[in-house]
PDB file of C-alpha atoms and ligand atoms in Angstrom:
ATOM      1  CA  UNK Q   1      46.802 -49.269 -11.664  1.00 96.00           C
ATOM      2  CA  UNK Q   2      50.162 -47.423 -10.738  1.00 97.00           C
ATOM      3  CA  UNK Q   3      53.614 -49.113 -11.787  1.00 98.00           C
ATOM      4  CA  UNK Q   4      57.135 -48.014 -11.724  1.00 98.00           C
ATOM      5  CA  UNK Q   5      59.663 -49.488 -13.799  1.00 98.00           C
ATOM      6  CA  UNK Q   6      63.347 -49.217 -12.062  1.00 98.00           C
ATOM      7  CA  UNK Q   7      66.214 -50.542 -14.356  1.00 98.00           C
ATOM      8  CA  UNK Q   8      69.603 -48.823 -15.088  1.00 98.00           C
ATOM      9  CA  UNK Q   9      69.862 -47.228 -18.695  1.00 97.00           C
ATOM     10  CA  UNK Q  10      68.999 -49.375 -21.156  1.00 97.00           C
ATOM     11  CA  UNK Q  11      67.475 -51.951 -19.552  1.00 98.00           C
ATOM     12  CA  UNK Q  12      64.242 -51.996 -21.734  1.00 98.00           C
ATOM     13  CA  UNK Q  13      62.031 -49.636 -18.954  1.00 98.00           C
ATOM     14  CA  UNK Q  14      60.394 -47.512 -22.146  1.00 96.00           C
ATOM     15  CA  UNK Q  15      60.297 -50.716 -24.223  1.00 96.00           C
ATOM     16  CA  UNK Q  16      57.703 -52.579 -21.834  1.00 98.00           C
ATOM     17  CA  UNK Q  17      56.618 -49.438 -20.446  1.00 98.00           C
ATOM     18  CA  UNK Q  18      55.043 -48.928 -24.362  1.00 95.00           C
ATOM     19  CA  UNK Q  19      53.513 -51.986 -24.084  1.00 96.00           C
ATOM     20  CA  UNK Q  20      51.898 -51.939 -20.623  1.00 97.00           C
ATOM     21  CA  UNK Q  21      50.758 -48.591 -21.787  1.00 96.00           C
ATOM     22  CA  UNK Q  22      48.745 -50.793 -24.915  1.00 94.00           C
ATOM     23  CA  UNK Q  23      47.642 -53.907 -22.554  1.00 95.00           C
ATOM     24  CA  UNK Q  24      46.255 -51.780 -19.815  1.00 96.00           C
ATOM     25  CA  UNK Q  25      45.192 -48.474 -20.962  1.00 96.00           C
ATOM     26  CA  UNK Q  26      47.025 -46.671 -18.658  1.00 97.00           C
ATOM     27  CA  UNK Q  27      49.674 -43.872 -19.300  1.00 98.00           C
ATOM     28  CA  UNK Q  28      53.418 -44.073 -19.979  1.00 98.00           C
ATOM     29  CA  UNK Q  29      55.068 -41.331 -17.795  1.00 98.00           C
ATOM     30  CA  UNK Q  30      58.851 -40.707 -19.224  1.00 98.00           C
ATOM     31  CA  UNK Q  31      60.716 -37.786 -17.315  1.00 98.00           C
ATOM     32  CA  UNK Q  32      63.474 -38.401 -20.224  1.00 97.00           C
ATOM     33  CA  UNK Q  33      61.180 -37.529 -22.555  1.00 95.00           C
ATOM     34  CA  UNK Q  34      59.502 -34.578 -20.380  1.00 96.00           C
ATOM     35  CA  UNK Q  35      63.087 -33.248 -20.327  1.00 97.00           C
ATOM     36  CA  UNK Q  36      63.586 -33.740 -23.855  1.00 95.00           C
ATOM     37  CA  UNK Q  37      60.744 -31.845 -24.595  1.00 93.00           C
ATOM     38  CA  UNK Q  38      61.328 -29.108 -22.206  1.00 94.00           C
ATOM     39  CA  UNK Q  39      64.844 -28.975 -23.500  1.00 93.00           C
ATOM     40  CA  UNK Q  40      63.886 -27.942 -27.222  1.00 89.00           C
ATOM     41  CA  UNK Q  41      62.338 -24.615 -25.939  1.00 89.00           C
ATOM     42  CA  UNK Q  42      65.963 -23.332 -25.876  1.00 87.00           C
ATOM     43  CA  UNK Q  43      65.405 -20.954 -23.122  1.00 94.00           C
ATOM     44  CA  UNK Q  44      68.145 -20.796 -19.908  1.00 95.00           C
ATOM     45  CA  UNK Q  45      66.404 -23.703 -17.969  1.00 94.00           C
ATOM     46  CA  UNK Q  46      66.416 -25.768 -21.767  1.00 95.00           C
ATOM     47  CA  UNK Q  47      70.459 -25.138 -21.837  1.00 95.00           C
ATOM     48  CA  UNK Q  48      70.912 -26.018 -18.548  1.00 95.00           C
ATOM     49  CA  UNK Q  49      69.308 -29.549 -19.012  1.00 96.00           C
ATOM     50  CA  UNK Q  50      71.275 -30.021 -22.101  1.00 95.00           C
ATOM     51  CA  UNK Q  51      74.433 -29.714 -20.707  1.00 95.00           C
ATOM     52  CA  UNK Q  52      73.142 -31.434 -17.527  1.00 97.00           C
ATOM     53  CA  UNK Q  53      71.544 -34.501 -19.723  1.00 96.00           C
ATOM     54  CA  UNK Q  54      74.072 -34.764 -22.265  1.00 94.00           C
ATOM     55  CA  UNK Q  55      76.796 -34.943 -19.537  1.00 94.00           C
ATOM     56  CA  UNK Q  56      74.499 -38.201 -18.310  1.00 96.00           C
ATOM     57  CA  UNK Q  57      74.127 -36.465 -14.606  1.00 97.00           C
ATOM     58  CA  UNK Q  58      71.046 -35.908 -13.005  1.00 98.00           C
ATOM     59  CA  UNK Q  59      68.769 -33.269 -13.124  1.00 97.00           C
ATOM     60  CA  UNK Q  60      67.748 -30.928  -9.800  1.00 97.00           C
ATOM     61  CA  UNK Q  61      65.268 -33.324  -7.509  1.00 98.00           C
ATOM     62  CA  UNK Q  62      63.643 -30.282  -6.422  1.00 97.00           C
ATOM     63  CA  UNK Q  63      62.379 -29.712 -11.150  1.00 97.00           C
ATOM     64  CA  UNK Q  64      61.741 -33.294 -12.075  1.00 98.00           C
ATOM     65  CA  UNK Q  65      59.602 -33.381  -8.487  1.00 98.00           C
ATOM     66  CA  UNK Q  66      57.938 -30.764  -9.685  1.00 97.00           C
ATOM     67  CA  UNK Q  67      57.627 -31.748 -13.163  1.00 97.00           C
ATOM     68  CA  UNK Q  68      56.003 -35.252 -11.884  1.00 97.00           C
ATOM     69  CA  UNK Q  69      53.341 -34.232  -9.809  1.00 96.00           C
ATOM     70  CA  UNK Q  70      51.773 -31.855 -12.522  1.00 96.00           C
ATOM     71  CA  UNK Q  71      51.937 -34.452 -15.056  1.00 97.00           C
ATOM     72  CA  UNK Q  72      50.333 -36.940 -13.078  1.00 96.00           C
ATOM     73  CA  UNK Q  73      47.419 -34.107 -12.370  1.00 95.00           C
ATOM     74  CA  UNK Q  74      46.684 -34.079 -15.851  1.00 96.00           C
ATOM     75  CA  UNK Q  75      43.577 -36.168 -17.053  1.00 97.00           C
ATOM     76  CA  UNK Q  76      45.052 -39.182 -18.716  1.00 97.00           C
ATOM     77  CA  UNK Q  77      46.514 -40.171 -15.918  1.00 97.00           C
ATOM     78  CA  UNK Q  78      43.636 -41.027 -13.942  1.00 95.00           C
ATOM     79  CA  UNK Q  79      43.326 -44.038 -15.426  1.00 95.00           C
ATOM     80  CA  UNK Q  80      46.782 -44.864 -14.008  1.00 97.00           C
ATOM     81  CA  UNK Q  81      50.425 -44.563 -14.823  1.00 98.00           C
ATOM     82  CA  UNK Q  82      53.750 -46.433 -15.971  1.00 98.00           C
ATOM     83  CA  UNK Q  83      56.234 -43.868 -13.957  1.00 98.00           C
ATOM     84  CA  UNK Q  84      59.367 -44.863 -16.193  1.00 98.00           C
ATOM     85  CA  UNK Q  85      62.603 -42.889 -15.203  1.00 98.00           C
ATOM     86  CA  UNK Q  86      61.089 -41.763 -11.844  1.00 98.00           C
ATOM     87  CA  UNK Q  87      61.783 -42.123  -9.223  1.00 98.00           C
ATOM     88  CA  UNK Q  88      65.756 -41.796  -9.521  1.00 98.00           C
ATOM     89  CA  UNK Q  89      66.914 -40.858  -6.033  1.00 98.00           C
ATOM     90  CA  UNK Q  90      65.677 -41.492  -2.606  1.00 97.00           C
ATOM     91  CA  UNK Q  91      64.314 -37.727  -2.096  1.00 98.00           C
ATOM     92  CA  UNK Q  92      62.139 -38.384  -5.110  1.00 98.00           C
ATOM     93  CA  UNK Q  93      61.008 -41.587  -3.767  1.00 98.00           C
ATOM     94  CA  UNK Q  94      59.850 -40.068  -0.727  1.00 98.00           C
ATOM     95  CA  UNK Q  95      58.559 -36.855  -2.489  1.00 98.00           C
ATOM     96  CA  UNK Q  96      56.260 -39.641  -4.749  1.00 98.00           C
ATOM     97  CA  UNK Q  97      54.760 -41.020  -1.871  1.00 97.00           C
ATOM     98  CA  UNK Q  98      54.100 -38.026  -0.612  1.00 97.00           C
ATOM     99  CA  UNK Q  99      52.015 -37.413  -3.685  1.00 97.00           C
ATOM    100  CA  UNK Q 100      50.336 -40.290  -3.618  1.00 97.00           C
ATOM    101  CA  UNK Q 101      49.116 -40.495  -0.118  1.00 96.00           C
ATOM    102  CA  UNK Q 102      47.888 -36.459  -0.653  1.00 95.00           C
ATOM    103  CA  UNK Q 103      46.108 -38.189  -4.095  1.00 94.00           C
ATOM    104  CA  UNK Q 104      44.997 -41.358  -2.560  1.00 95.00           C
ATOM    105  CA  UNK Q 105      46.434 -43.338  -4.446  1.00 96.00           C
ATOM    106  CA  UNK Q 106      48.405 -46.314  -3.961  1.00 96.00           C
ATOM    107  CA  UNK Q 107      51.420 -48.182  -6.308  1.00 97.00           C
ATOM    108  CA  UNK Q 108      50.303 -51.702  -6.904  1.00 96.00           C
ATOM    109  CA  UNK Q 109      53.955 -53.000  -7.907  1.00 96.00           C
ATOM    110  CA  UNK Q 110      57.582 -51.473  -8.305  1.00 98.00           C
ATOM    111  CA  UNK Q 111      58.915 -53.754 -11.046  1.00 98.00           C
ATOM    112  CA  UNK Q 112      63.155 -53.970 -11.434  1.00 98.00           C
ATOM    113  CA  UNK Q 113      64.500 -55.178 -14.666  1.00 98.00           C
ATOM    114  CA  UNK Q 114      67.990 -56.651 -14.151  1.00 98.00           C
ATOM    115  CA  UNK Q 115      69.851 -56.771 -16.954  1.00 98.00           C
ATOM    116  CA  UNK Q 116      73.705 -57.578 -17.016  1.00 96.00           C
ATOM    117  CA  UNK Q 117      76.566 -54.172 -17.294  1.00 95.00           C
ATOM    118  CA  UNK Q 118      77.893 -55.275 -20.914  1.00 94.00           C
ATOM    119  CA  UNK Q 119      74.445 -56.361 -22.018  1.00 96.00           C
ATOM    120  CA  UNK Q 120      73.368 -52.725 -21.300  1.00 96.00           C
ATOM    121  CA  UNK Q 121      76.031 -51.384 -23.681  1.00 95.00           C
ATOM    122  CA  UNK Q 122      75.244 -52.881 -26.444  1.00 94.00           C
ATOM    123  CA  UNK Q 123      71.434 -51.806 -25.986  1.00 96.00           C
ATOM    124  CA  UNK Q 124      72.442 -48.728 -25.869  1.00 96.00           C
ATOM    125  CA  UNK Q 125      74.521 -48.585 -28.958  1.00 94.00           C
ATOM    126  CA  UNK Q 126      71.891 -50.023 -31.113  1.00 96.00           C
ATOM    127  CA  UNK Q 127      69.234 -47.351 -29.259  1.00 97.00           C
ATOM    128  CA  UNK Q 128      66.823 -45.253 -32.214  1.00 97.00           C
ATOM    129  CA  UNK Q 129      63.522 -44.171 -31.856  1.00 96.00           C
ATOM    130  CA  UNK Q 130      60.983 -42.583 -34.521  1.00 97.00           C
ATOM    131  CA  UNK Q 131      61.819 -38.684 -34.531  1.00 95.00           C
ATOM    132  CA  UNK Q 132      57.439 -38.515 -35.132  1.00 95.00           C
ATOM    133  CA  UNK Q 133      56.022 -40.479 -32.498  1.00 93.00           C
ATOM    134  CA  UNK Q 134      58.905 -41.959 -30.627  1.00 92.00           C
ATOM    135  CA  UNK Q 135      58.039 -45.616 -30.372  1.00 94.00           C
ATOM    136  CA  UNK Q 136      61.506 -47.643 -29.633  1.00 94.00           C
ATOM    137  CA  UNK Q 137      63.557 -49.806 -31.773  1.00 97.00           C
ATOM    138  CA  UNK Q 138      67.147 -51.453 -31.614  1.00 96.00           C
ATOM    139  CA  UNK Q 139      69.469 -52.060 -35.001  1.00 96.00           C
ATOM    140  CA  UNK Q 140      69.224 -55.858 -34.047  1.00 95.00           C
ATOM    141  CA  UNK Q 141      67.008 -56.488 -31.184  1.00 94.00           C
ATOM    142  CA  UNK Q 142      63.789 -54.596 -32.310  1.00 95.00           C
ATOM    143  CA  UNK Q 143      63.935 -53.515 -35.905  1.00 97.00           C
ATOM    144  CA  UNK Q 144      60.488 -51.942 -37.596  1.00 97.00           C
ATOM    145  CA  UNK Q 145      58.429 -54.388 -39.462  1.00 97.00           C
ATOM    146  CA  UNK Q 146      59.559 -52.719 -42.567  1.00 97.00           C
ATOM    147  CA  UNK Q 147      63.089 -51.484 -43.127  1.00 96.00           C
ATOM    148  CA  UNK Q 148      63.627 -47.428 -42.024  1.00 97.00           C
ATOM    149  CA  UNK Q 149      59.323 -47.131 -41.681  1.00 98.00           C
ATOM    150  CA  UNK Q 150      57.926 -47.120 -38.092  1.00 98.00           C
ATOM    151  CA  UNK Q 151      55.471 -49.171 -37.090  1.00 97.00           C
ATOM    152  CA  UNK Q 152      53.371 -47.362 -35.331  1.00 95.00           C
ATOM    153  CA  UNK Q 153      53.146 -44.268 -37.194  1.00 97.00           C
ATOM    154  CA  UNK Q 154      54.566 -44.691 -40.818  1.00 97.00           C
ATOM    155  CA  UNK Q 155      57.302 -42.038 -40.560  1.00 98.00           C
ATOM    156  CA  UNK Q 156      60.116 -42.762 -42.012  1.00 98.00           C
ATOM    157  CA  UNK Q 157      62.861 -40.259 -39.963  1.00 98.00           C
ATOM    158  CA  UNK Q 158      64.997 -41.840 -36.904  1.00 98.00           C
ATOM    159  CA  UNK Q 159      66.532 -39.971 -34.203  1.00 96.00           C
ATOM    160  CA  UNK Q 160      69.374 -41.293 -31.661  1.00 95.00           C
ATOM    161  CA  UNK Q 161      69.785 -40.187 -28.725  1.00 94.00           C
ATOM    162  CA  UNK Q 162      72.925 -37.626 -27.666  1.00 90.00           C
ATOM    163  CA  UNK Q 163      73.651 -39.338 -24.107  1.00 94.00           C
ATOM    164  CA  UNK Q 164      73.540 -42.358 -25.450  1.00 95.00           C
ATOM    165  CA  UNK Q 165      77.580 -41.627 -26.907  1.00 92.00           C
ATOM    166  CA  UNK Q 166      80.142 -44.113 -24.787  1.00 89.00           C
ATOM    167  CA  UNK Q 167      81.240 -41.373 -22.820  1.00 87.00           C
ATOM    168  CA  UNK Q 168      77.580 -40.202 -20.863  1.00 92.00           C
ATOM    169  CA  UNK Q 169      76.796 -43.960 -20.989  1.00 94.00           C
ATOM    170  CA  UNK Q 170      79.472 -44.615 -19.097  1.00 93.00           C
ATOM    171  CA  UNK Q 171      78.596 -42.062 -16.571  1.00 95.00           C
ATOM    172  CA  UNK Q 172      74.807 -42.977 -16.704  1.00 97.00           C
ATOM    173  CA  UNK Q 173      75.596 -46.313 -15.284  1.00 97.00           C
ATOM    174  CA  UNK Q 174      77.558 -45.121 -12.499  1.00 97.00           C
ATOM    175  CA  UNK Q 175      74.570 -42.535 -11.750  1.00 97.00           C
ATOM    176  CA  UNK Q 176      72.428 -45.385 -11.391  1.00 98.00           C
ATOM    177  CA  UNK Q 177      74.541 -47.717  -8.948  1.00 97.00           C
ATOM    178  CA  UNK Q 178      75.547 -44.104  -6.475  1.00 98.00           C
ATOM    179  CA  UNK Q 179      71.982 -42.628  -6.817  1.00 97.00           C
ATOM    180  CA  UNK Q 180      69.521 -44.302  -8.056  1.00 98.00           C
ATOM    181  CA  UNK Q 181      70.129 -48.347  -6.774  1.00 97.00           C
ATOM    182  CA  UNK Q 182      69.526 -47.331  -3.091  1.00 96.00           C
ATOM    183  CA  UNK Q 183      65.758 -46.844  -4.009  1.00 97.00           C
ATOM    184  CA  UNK Q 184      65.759 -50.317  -4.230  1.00 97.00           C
ATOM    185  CA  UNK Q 185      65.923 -51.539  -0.772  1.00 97.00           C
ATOM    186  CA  UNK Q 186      63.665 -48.476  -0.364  1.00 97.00           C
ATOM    187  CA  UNK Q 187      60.857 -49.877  -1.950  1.00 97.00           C
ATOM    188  CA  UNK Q 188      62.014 -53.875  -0.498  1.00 97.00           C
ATOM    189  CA  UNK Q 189      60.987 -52.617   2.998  1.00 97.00           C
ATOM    190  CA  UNK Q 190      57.802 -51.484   1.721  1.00 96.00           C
ATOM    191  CA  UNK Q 191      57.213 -54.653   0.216  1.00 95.00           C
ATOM    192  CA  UNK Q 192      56.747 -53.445  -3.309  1.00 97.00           C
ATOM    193  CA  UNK Q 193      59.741 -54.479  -5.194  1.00 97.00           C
ATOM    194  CA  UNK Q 194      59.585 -57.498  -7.493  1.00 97.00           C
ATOM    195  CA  UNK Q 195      62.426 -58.224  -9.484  1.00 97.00           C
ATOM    196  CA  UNK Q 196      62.163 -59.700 -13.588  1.00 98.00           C
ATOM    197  CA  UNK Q 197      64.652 -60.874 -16.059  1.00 98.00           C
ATOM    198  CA  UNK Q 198      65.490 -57.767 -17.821  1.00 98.00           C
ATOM    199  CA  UNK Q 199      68.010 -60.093 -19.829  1.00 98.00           C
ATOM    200  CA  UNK Q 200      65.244 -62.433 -21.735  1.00 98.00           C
ATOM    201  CA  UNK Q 201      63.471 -61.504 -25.069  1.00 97.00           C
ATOM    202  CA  UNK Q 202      61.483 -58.332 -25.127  1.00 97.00           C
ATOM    203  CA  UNK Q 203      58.111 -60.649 -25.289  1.00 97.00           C
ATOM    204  CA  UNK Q 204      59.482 -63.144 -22.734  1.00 98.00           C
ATOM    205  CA  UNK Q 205      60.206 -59.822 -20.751  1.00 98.00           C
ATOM    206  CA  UNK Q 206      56.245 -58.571 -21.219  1.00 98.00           C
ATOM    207  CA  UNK Q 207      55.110 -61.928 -20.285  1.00 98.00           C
ATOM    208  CA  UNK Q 208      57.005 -61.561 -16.702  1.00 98.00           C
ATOM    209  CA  UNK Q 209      55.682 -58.512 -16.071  1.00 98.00           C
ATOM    210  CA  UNK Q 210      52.418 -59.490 -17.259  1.00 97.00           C
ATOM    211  CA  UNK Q 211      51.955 -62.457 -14.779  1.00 96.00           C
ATOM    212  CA  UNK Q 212      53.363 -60.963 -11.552  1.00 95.00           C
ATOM    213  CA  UNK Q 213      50.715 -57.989 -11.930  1.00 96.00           C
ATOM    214  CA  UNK Q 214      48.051 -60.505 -12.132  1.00 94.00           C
ATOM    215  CA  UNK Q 215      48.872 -61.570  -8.668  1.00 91.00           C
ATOM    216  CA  UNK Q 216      49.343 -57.753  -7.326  1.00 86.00           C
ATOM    217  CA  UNK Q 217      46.227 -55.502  -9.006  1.00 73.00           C
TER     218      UNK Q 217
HETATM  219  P1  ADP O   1      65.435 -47.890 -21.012  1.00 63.43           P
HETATM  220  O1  ADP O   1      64.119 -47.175 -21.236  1.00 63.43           O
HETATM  221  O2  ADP O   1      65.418 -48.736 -19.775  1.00 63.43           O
HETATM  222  O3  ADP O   1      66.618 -46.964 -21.053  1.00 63.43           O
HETATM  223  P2  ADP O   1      64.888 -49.034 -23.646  1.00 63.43           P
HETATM  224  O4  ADP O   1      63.504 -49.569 -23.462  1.00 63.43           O
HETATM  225  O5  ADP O   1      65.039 -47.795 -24.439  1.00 63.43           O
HETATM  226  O6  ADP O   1      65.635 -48.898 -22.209  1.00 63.43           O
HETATM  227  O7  ADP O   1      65.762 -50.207 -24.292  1.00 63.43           O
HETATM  228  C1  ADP O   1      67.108 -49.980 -24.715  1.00 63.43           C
HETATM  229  C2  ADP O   1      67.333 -50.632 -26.078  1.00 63.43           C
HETATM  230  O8  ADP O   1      67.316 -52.055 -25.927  1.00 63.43           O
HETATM  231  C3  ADP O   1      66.262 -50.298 -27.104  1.00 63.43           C
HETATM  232  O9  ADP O   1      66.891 -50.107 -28.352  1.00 63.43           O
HETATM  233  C4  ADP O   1      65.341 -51.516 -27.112  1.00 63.43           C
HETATM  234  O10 ADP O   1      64.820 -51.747 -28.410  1.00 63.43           O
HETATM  235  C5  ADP O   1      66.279 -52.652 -26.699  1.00 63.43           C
HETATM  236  N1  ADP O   1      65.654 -53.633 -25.792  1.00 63.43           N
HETATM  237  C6  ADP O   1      64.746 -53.396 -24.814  1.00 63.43           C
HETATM  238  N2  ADP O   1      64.425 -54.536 -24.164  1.00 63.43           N
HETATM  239  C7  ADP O   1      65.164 -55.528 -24.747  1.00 63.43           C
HETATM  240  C8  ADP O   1      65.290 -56.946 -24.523  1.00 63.43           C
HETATM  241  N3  ADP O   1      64.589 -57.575 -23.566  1.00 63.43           N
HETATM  242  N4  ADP O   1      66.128 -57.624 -25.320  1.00 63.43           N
HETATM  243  C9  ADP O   1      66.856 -56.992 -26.290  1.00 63.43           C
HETATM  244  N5  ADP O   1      66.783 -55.675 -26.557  1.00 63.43           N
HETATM  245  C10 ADP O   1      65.946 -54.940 -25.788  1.00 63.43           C
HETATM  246  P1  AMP O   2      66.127 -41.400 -19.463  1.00 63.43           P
HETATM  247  O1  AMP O   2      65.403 -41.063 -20.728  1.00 63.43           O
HETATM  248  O2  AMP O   2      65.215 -41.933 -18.385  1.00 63.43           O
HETATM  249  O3  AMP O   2      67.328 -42.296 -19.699  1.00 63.43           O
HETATM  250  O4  AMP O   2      66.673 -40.018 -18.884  1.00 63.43           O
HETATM  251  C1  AMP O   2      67.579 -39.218 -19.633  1.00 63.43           C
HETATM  252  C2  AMP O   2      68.202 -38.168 -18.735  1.00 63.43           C
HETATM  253  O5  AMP O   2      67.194 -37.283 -18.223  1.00 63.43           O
HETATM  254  C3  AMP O   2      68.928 -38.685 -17.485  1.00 63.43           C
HETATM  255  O6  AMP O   2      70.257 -39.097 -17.746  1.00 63.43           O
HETATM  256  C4  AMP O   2      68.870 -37.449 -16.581  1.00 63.43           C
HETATM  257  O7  AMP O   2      69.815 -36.473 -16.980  1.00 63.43           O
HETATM  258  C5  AMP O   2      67.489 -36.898 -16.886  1.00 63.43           C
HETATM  259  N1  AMP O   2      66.437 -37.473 -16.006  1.00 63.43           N
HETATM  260  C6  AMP O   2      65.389 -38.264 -16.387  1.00 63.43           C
HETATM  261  N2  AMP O   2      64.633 -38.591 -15.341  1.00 63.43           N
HETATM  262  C7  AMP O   2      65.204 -38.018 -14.260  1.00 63.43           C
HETATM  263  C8  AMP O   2      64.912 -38.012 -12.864  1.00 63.43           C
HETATM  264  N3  AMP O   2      63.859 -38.692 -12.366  1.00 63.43           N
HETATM  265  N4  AMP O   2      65.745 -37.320 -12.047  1.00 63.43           N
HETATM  266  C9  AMP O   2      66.795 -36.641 -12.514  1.00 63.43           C
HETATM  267  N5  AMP O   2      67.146 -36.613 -13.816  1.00 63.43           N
HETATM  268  C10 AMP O   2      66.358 -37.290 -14.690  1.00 63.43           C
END
C-alpha cells in the first residue's frame, strides 16, 4: 500500500506517518529527514540546503525528485510507502506519477490533515525529537513515557529542530498555501484526496486514518 500524507508544517504528517509505518509494515519516506541527513555531510550541496532549509524555502524540484525516486528503489520500500513531505509542488506531483506508472504502482489514498494556522504554531514550538532514533514528541502533546528517555530507543539526548524558530515557521506556512496547497485540487480531480481532522488527539487522528484506508486498500 502507497499513502501520502499532505498537511502544512506541523500538522502531525511524521507523527501518524510513524505509526502507519508500525500498523502496516510499510516504510516511512521523510524528504525532511533525507535532507537532514544529506545536509550533515557539509559538502557545497549540504550548505546550500542549510541555508535553503533553515530559511524555511523549498528545495530545487529537479534534487528532492531525484532524491525520491532512488529511495523508493531501495528494498524496503517494496512493501509500500508513507511519502511524508512529498510531494510539495505540482511538478513533483506530476514527476511522482510519473514514477509510479513507469513502477506500476498505484497510490491507494492521498490523506490531508487539516489542522487550524495558530494550532500549527504552537505544535511547532513544543516540536523535539530523539537526536538517536528520531521518533517525535511535543513538550505537552506527546511527552516520552518517562521524563527526558525515549520510548522507542532509551536515549536520553533531544534535538529541536532549526526551522522550527518563529521566523522560518512563519515562512513555512506561507510556502505551503503559494506552493504546496494547489496539489490539493490536483489530487481531488484524480479522486484520491480524503480529508481528516488533523485538529483531534493524535490517537483519535490514527483512528481516522485507520478507517478510511479500510475502505480504499
Ligand atoms: P509534521 O510532520 O506534519 O510537520 P509532526 O508530526 O512533527 O508534524 O507534529 C508536530 C508536533 O505536533 C509534534 O511535536 C507532535 O508531537 C505534535 N502533534 C502531532 N499530532 C498532534 C495532534 N493530533 N495533537 C497534538 N499534537 C500533535
Ligand atoms: P519537513 O521536515 O517536511 O518539514 O521539511 C523540512 C524542509 O526540507 C522544508 O522546509 C524544505 O526546505 C525541505 N523539503 C522537504 N521536503 C521537500 C520537498 N518535497 N520539496 C522541497 N523541499 C523540501
Amino acid at each position: 500500500m502507497n499513502i501520502i500524507l499532505l498537511g502544512p508544517p506541523g500538522a502531525g504528517k511524521g507523527t501518524q506517518a510513524q505509526r502507519l509505518e508500525k500498523t502496516y509494515k510499510i516504510v516511512q519516506i521523510s524528504t525532511g529527514d533525507m535532507l537532514r541527513a544529506r545536509k550533515k555531510a557539509g559538502d557545497a550541496l549540504g550548505q546550500e540546503l542549510s541555508s535553503i532549509m533553515a530559511a524555511g524555502n523549498l528545495v530545487p524540484d529537479v534534487l528532492i525528485i531525484r532524491m525520491l525516486a532512488e529511495r523508493i528503489e531501495q528494498p524496503d520500500a517494496a512493501n509500500g510507502f508513507i511519502l511524508d513531505g512529498f510531494p510539495r509542488t505540482v511538478p513533483q506531483a506530476e514527476a511522482l506519477d510519473a514514477m509510479l506508472v513507469s513502477k506500476d504502482l498505484k497510490l491507494a489514498a492521498v490523506i490531508e490533515l487539516k489542522v487550524d494556522e495558530e494550532e500549527l504554531v504552537q505544535r511547532i514550538a513544543g516540536r523535539y525529537s530523539c537526536a538517536k532514533c528520531g521518533s517525535g514528541y511535543h513538550d505537552l502533546y506527546q511527552k516520552p513515557e518517562k521524563t527526558g528517555v525515549c520510548d522507542k530507543c532509551g536515549a536520553t539526548e533531544f534535538i529541536r529542530r532549526e526551522d522550527d524558530k518563529p521566523e522560518a515557521v512563519r515562512n513555512r506556512l506561507k510556502v505551503y498555501h503559494d506552493q504546496t496547497a494547489p496539489i490539493l485540487p490536483y489530487y481531488t480531480a484524480k479522486g484520491l484526496l480524503q480529508t481528516v481532522d488533523g485538529m483531534a488527539p493524535i490517537d483519535d487522528v490514527s483512528h481516522a486514518i485507520e478507517s478510511l484506508l479500510k475502505k480504499v486498500a
